[in-house]
mmCIF file of C-alpha atoms in Angstrom:
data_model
loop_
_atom_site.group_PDB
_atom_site.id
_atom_site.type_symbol
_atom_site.label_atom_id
_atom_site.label_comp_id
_atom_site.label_asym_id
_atom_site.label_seq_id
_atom_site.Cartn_x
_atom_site.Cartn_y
_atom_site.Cartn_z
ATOM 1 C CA UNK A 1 95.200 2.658 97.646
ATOM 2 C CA UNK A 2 95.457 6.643 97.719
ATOM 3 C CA UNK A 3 97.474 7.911 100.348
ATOM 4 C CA UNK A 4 96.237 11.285 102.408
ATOM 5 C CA UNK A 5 98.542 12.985 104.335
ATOM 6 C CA UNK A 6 97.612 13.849 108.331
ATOM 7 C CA UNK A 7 99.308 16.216 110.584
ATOM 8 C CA UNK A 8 102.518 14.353 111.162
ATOM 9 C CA UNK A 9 101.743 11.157 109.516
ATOM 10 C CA UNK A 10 99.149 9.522 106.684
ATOM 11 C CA UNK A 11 96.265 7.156 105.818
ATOM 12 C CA UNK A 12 96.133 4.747 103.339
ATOM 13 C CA UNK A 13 92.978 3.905 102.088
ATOM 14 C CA UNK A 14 92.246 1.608 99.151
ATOM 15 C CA UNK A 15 90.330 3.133 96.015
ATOM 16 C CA UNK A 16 86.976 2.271 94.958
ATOM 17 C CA UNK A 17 86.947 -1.118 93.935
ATOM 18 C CA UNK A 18 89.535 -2.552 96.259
ATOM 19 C CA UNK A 19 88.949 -3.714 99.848
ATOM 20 C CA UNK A 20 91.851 -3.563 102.458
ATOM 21 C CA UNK A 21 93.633 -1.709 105.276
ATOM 22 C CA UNK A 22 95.040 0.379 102.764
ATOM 23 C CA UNK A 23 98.465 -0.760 103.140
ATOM 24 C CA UNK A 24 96.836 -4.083 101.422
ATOM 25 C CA UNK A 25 93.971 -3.945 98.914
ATOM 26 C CA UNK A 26 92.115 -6.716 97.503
ATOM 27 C CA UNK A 27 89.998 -6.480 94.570
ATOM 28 C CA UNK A 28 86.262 -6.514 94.884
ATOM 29 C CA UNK A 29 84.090 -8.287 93.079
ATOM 30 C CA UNK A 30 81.121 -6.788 92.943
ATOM 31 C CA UNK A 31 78.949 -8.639 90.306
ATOM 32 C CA UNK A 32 78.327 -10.705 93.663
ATOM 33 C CA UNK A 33 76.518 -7.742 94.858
ATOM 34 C CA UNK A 34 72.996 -8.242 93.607
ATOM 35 C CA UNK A 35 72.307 -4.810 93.044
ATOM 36 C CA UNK A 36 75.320 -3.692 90.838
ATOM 37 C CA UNK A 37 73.917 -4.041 87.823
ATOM 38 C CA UNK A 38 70.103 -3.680 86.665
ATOM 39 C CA UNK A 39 67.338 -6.148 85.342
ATOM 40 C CA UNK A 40 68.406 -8.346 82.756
ATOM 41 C CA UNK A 41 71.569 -6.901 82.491
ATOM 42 C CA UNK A 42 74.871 -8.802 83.512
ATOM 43 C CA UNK A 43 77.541 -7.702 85.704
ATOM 44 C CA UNK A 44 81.463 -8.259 84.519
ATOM 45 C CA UNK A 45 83.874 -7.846 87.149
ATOM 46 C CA UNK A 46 87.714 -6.663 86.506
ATOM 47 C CA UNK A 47 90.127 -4.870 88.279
ATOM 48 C CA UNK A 48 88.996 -1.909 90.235
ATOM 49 C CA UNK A 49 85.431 -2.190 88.951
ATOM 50 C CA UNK A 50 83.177 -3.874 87.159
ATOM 51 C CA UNK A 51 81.303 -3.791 84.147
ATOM 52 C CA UNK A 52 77.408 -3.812 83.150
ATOM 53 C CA UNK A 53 76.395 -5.016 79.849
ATOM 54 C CA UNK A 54 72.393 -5.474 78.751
ATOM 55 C CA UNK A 55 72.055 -9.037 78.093
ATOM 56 C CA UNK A 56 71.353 -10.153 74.142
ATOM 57 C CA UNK A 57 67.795 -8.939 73.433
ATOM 58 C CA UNK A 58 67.540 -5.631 75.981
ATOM 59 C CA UNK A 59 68.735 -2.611 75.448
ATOM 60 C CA UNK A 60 68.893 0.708 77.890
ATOM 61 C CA UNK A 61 70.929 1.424 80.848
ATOM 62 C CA UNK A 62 72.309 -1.785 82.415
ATOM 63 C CA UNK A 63 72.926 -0.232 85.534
ATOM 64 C CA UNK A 64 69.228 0.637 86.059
ATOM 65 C CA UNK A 65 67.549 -1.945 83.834
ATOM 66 C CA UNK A 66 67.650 -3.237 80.770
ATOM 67 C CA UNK A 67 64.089 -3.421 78.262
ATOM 68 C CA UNK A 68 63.029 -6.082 75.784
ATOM 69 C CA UNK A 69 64.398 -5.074 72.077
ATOM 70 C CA UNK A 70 62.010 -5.789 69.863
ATOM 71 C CA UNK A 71 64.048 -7.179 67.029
ATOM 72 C CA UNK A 72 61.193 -7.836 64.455
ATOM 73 C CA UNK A 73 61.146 -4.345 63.980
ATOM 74 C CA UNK A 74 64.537 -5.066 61.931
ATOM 75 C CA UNK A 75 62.612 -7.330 59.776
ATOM 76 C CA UNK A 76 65.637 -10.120 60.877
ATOM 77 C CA UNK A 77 63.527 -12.767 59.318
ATOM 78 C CA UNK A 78 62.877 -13.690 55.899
ATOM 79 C CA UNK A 79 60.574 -12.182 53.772
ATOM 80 C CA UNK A 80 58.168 -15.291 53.542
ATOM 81 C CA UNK A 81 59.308 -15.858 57.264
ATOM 82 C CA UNK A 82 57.058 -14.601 60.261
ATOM 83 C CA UNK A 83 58.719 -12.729 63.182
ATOM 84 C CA UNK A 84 57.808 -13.271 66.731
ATOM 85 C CA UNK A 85 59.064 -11.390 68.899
ATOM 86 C CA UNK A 86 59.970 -12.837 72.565
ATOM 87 C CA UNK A 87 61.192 -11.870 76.125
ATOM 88 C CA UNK A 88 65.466 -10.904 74.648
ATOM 89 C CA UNK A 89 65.070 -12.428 71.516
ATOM 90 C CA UNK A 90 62.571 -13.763 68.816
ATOM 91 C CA UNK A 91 61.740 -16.871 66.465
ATOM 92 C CA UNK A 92 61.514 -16.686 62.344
ATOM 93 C CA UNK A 93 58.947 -18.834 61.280
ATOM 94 C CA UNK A 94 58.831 -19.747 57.576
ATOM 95 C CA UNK A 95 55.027 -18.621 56.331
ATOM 96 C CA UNK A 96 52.675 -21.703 54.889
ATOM 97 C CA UNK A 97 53.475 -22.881 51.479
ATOM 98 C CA UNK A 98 57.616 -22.256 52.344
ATOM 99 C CA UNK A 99 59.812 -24.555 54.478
ATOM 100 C CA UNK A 100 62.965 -23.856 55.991
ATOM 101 C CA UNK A 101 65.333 -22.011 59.094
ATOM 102 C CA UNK A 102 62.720 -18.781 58.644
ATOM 103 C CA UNK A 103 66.153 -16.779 58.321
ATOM 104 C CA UNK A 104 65.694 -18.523 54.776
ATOM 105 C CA UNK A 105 62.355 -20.084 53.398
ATOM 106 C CA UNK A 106 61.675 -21.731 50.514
ATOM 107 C CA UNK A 107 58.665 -22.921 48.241
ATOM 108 C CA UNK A 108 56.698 -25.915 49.289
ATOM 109 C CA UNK A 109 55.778 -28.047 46.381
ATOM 110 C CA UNK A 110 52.616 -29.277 48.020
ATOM 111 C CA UNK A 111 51.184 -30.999 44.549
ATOM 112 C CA UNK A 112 54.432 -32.892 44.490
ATOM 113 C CA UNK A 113 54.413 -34.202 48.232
ATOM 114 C CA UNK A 114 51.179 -34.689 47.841
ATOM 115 C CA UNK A 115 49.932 -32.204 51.040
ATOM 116 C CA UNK A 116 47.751 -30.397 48.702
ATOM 117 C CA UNK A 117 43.679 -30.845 49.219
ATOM 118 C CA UNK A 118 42.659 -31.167 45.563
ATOM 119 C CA UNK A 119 39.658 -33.694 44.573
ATOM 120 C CA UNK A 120 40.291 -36.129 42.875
ATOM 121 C CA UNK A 121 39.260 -35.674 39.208
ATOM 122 C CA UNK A 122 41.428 -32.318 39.839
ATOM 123 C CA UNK A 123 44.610 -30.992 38.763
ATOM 124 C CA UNK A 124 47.103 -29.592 41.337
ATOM 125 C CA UNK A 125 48.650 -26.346 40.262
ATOM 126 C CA UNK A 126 51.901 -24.834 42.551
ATOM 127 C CA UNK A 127 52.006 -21.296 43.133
ATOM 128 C CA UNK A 128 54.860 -19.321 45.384
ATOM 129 C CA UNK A 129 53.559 -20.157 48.673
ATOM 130 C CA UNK A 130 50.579 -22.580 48.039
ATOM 131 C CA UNK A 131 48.625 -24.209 45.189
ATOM 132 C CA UNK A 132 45.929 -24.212 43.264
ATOM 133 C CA UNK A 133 43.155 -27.173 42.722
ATOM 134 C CA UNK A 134 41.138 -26.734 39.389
ATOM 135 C CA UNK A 135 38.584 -29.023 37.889
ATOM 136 C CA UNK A 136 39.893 -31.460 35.145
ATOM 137 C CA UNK A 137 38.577 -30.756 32.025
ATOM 138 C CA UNK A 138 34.655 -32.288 32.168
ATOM 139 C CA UNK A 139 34.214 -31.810 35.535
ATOM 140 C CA UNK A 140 33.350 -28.525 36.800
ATOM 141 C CA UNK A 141 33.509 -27.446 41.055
ATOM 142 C CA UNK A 142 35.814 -25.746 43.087
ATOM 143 C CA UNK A 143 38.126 -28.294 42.772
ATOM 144 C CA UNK A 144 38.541 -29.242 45.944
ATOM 145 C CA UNK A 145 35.480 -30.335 47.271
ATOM 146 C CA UNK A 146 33.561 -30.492 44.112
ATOM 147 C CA UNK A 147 34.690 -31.651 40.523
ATOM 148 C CA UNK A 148 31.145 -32.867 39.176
ATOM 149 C CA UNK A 149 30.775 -34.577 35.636
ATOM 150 C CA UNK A 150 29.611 -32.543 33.318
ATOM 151 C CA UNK A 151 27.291 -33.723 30.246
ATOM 152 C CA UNK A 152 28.580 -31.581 27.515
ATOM 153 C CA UNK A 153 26.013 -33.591 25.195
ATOM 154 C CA UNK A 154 22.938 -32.143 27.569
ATOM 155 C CA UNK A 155 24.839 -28.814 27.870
ATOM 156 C CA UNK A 156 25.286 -28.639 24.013
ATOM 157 C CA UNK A 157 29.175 -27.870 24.733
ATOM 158 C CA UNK A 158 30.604 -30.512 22.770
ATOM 159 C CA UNK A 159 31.845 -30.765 19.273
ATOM 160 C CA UNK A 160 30.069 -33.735 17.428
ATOM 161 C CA UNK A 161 28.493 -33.353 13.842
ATOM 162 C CA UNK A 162 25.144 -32.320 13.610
ATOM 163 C CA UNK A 163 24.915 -35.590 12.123
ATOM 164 C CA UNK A 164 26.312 -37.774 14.966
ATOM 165 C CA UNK A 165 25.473 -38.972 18.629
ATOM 166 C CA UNK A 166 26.689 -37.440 21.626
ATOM 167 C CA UNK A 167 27.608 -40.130 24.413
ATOM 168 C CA UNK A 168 28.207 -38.694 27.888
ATOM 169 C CA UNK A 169 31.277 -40.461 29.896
ATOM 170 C CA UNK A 170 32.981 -39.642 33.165
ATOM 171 C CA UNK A 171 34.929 -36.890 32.277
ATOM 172 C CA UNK A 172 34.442 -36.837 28.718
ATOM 173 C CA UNK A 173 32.077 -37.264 26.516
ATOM 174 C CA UNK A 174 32.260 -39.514 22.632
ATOM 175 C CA UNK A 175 30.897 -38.516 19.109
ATOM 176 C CA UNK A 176 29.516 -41.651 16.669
ATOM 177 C CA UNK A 177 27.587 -40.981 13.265
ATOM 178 C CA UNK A 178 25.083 -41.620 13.015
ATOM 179 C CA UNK A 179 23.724 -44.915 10.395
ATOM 180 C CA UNK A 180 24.567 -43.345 6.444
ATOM 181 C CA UNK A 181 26.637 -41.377 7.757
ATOM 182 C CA UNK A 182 30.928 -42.287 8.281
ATOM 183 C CA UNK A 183 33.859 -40.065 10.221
ATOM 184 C CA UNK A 184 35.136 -39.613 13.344
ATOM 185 C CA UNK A 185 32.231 -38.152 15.020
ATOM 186 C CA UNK A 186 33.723 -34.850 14.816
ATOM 187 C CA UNK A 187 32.827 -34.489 10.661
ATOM 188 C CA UNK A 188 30.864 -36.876 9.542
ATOM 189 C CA UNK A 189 30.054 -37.070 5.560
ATOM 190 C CA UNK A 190 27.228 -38.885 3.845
ATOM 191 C CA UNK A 191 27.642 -42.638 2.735
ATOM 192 C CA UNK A 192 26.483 -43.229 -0.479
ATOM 193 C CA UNK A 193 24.689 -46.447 -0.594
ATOM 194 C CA UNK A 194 23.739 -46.623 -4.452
ATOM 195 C CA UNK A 195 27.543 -46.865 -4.811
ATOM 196 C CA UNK A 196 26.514 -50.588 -3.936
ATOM 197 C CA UNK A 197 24.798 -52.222 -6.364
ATOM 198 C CA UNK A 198 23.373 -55.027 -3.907
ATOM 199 C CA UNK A 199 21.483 -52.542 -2.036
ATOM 200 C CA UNK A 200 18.303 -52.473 -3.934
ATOM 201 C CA UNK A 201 17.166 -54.863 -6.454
ATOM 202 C CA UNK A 202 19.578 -54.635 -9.620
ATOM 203 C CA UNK A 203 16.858 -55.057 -12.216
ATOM 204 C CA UNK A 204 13.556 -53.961 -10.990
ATOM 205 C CA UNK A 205 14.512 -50.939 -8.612
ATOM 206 C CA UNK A 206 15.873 -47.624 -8.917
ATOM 207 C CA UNK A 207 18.352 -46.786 -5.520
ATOM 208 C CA UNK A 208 17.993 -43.023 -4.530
ATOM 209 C CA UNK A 209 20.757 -41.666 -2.119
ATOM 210 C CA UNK A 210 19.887 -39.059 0.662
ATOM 211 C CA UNK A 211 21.594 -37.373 3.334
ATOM 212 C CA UNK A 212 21.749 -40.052 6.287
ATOM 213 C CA UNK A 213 20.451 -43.169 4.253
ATOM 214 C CA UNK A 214 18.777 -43.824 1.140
ATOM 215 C CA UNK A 215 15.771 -45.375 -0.666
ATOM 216 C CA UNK A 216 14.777 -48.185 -2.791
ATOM 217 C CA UNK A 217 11.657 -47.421 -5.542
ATOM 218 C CA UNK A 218 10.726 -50.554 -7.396
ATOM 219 C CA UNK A 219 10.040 -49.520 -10.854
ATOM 220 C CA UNK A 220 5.958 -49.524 -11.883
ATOM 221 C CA UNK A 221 4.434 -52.893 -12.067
ATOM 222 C CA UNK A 222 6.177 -54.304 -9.456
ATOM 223 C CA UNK A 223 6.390 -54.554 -5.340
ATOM 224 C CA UNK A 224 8.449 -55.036 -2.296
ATOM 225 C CA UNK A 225 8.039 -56.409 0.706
ATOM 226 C CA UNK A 226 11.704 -55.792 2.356
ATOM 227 C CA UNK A 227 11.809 -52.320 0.847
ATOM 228 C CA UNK A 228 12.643 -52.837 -2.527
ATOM 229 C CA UNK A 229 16.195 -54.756 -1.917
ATOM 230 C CA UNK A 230 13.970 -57.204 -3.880
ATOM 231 C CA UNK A 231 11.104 -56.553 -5.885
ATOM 232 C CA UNK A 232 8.202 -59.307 -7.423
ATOM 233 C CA UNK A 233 5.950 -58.395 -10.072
ATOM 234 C CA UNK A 234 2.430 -56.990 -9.448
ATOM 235 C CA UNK A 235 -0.350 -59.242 -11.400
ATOM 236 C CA UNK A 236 -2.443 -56.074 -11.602
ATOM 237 C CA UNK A 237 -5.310 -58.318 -13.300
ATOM 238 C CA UNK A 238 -5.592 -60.528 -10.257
ATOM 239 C CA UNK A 239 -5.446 -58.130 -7.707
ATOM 240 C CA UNK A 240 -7.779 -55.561 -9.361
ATOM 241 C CA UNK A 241 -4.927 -53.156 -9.729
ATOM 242 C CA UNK A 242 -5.435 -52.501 -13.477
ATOM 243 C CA UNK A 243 -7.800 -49.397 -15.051
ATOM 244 C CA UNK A 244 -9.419 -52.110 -17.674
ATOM 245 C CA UNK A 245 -13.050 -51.054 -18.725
ATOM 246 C CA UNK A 246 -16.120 -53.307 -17.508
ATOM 247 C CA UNK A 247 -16.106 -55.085 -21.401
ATOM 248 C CA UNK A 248 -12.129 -55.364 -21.511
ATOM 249 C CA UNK A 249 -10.038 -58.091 -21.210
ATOM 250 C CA UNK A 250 -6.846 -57.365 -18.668
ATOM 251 C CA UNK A 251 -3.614 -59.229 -19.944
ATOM 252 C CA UNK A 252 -0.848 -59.228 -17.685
ATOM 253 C CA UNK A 253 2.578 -58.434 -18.697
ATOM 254 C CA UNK A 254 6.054 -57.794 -17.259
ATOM 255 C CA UNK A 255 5.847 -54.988 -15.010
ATOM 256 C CA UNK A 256 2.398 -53.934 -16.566
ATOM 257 C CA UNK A 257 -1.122 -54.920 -17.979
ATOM 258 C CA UNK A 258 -2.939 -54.669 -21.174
ATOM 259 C CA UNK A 259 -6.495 -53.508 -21.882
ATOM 260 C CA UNK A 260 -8.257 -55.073 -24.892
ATOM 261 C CA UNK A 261 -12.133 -54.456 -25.589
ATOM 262 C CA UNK A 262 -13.849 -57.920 -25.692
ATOM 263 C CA UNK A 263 -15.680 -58.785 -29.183
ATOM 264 C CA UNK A 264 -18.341 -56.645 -29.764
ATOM 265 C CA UNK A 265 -16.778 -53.667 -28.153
ATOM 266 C CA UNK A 266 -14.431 -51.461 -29.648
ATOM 267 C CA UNK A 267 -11.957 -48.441 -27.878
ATOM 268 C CA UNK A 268 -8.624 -48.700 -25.747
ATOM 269 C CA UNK A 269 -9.646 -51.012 -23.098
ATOM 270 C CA UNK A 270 -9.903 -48.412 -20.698
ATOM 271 C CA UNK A 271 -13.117 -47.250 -22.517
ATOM 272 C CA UNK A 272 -15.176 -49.518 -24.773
ATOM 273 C CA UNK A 273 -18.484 -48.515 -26.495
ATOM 274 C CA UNK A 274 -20.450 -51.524 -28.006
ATOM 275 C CA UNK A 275 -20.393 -52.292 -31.700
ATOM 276 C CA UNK A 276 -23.215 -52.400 -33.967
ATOM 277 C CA UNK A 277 -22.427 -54.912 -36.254
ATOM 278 C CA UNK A 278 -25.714 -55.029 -37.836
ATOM 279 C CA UNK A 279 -25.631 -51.412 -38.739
ATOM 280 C CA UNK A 280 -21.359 -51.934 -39.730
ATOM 281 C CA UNK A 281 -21.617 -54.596 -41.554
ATOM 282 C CA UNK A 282 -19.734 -56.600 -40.040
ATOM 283 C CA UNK A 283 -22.422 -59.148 -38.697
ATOM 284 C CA UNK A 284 -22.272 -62.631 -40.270
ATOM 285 C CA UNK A 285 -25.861 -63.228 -40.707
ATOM 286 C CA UNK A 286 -27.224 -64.539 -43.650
ATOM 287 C CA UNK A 287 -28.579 -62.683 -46.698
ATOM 288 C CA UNK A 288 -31.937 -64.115 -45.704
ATOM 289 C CA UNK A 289 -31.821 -63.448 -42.322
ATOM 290 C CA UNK A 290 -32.715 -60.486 -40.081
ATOM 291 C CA UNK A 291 -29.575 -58.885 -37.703
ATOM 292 C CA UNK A 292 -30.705 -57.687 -34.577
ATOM 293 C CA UNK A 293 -27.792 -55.825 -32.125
ATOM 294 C CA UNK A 294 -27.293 -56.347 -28.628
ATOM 295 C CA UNK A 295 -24.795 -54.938 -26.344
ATOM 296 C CA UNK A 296 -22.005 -56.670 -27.238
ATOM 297 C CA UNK A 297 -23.217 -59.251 -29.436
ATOM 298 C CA UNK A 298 -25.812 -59.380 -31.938
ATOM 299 C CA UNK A 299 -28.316 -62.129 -33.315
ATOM 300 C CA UNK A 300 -29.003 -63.426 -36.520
ATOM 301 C CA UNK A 301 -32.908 -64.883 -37.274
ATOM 302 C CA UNK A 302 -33.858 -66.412 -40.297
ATOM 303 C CA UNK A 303 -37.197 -64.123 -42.048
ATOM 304 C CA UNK A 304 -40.496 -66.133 -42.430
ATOM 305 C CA UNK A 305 -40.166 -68.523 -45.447
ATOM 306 C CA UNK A 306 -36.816 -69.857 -44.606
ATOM 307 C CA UNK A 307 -34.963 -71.995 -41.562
ATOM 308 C CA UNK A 308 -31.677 -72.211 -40.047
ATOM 309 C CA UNK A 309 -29.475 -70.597 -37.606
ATOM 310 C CA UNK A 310 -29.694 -67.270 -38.922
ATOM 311 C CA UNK A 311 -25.971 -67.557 -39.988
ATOM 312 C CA UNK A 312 -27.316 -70.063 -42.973
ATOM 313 C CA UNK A 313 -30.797 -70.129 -44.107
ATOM 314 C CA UNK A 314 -32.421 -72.463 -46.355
ATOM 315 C CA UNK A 315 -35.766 -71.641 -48.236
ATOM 316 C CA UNK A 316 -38.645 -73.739 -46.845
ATOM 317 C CA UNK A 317 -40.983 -75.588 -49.498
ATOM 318 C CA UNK A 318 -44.291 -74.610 -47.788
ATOM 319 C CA UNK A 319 -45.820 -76.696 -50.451
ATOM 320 C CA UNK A 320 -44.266 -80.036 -50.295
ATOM 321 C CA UNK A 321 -44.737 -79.543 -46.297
ATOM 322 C CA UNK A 322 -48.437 -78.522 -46.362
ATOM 323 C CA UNK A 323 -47.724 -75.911 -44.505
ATOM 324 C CA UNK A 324 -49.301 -73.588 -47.396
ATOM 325 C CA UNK A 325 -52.940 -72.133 -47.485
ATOM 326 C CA UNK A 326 -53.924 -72.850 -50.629
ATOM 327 C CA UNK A 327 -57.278 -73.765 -51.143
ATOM 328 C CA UNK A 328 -58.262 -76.958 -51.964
ATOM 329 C CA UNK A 329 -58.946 -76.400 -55.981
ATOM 330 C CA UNK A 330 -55.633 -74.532 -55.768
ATOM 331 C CA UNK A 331 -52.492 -75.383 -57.249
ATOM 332 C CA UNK A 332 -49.364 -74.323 -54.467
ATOM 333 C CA UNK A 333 -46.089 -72.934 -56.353
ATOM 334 C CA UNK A 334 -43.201 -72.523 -53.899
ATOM 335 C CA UNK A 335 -41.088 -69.332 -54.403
ATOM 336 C CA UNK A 336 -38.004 -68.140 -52.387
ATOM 337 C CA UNK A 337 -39.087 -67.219 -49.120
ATOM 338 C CA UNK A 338 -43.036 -67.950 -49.539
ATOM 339 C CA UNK A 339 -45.317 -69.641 -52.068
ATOM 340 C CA UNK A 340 -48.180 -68.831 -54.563
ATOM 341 C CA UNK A 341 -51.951 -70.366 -54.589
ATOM 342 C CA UNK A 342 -53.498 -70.497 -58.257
ATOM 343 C CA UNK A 343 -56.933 -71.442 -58.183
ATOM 344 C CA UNK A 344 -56.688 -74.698 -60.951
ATOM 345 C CA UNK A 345 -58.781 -74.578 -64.391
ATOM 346 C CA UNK A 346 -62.343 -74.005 -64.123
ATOM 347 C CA UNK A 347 -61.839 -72.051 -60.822
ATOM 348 C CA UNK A 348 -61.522 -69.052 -59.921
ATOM 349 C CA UNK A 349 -60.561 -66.720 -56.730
ATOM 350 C CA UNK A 350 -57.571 -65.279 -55.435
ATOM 351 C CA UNK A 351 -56.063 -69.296 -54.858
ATOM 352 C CA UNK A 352 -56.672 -68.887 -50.794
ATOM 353 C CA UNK A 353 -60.444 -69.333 -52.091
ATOM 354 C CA UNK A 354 -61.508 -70.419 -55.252
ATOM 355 C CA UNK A 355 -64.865 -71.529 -56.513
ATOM 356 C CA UNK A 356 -66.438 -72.802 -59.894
#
């Protein structure tokens, strides 16, 4: 209490803060007073007084009112946090992709715990703070709602030999080479099938190798049926195969023919000319007969005065057959070939006639 002196005496009056007669003082407490202190700020008695104080969150004068501190302004959270700022305080969210207080965040593995949104034929990449979907290899989208097949054999991206197939498959694709051909699909080399001696036929063909297969030729004068892995002789004088001339004779022989000019024909079978035998002496008439030629032949006739076949010829005795024409008083001499008429003694004439 403070003391003031009157005229003759004194007054006791208790100080601010204190309630009494003066002579006794009791503390007051004024935080029950509901205006000591101002909005959102909280009153703290003690002796004599009392204390204002903004509450956590407000700043300002607490004994006329306390205002909102915006704390994200201090960037409290952490830096992949989110800072919200509320009525004397604020909340630290951790950002997507990160887990944690938001004080202290850290990277969400979302292709691990499986919370990513990849297709399926994708892969799952993590990235600080989120993920990545891309498209397995063969499949092409945007890898999360798309991952399509793609046909690399169609879309010429693939890698098989020019000399191999191309086989699409789900995801992928496969190379084969193709027939004569052997590798992986990737390189393929040339098979060489005349390296087998039971591809074509060992005695009558001749194998030729080319790129991707190869081919069997069966030598001249003979055929195939199965492509010459076998091959039968031709009869080229059956079947009209040969080059024989019209007056040859076609002789067959392994893997060929022969031409031979029939008799009375002479060249290489291919052309004959006829021979005149008459004229080359090499007819077989007889010395008394007449050769005639023909084409391809000739004939033989026995001349007047003699019979036969033309090849022999015997003299005919015109006399002894009366087939003379002597006359009468005529005396018929046969002769080689013919006969002679002499008229007899005491005629005369040329022996066809005679007279006395």
């Amino acid at each position: 209490a403070t003391c003031s002196n009157t005229a003759g005496s004194f007054t006791c009056q208790c100080n601010t803060g204190y309630d009494g007669d003066g002579i006794t003082c009791a503390d007051v407490n004024e935080c029950l007073l509901s205006d000591t202190c101002g909005l959102n700020a909280v009153c703290t008695n003690k002796e004599g007084g009392f204390d204002c104080a903004c509450v956590s969150g407000y700043s300002g004068d607490p004994l006329t009112g306390c205002a909102d501190t915006d704390e994200c302004a201090e960037s409290p959270c952490h830096a992949n946090a989110a800072c919200a700022n509320e009525a004397g305080g604020f909340t630290c969210t951790c950002n997507s992709g990160y887990t944690g207080s938001g004080e202290a965040c850290s990277d969400v593995d979302e292709c691990a715990t499986g919370d990513d949104n990849c297709h399926s034929n994708a892969v799952c990449s993590n990235t600080v703070g989120g993920f990545t979907c891309d498209c397995s290899s063969g499949y092409s989208g945007d890898g999360v709602t798309t991952c399509s097949d793609i046909n690399e054999c169609t879309a010429n991206t693939d890698n098989c030999d020019e000399n191999a197939d191309c086989t699409n498959t789900v995801g992928g694709f496969t190379c084969e080479c193709r027939s004569g051909y052997s590798g992986n699909g990737v390189s393929c080399t040339d098979v060489n099938e005349c390296a087998d001696a039971t591809k074509c036929d060992v005695v009558h063909a001749v194998c030729s190798n080319h790129p991707g297969g190869f081919d069997c030729t069966c030598n001249t004068g003979y055929n195939s049926t199965n492509g010459g892995v076998s091959c039968f002789e031709v009869h080229e004088c059956d079947l009209q195969l040969d080059s024989c001339g019209a007056d040859a004779t076609c002789s067959n022989t392994a893997g060929s023919f022969t031409c031979q000019c029939n008799t009375g024909y002479a060249g290489d079978g291919i052309t004959c000319a006829d021979v005149n035998e008459c004229s080359v002496g090499s007819a077989l008439c007889s010395g008394d007969a007449d050769c005639t030629n023909s084409v391809g032949s000739y004939s033989c006739a026995c001349r007047s005065g003699f019979s036969g076949d033309g090849l022999t010829c015997t003299d005919v005795d015109e006399c002894a057959l009366g087939e003379d024409n002597c006359d009468a008083n005529a005396e018929c001499t046969n002769t080689a070939g013919g006969f002679d008429c002499t008229c007899k003694p005491d005629f005369e004439g040329s022996g066809i006639q005679c007279s006395a």
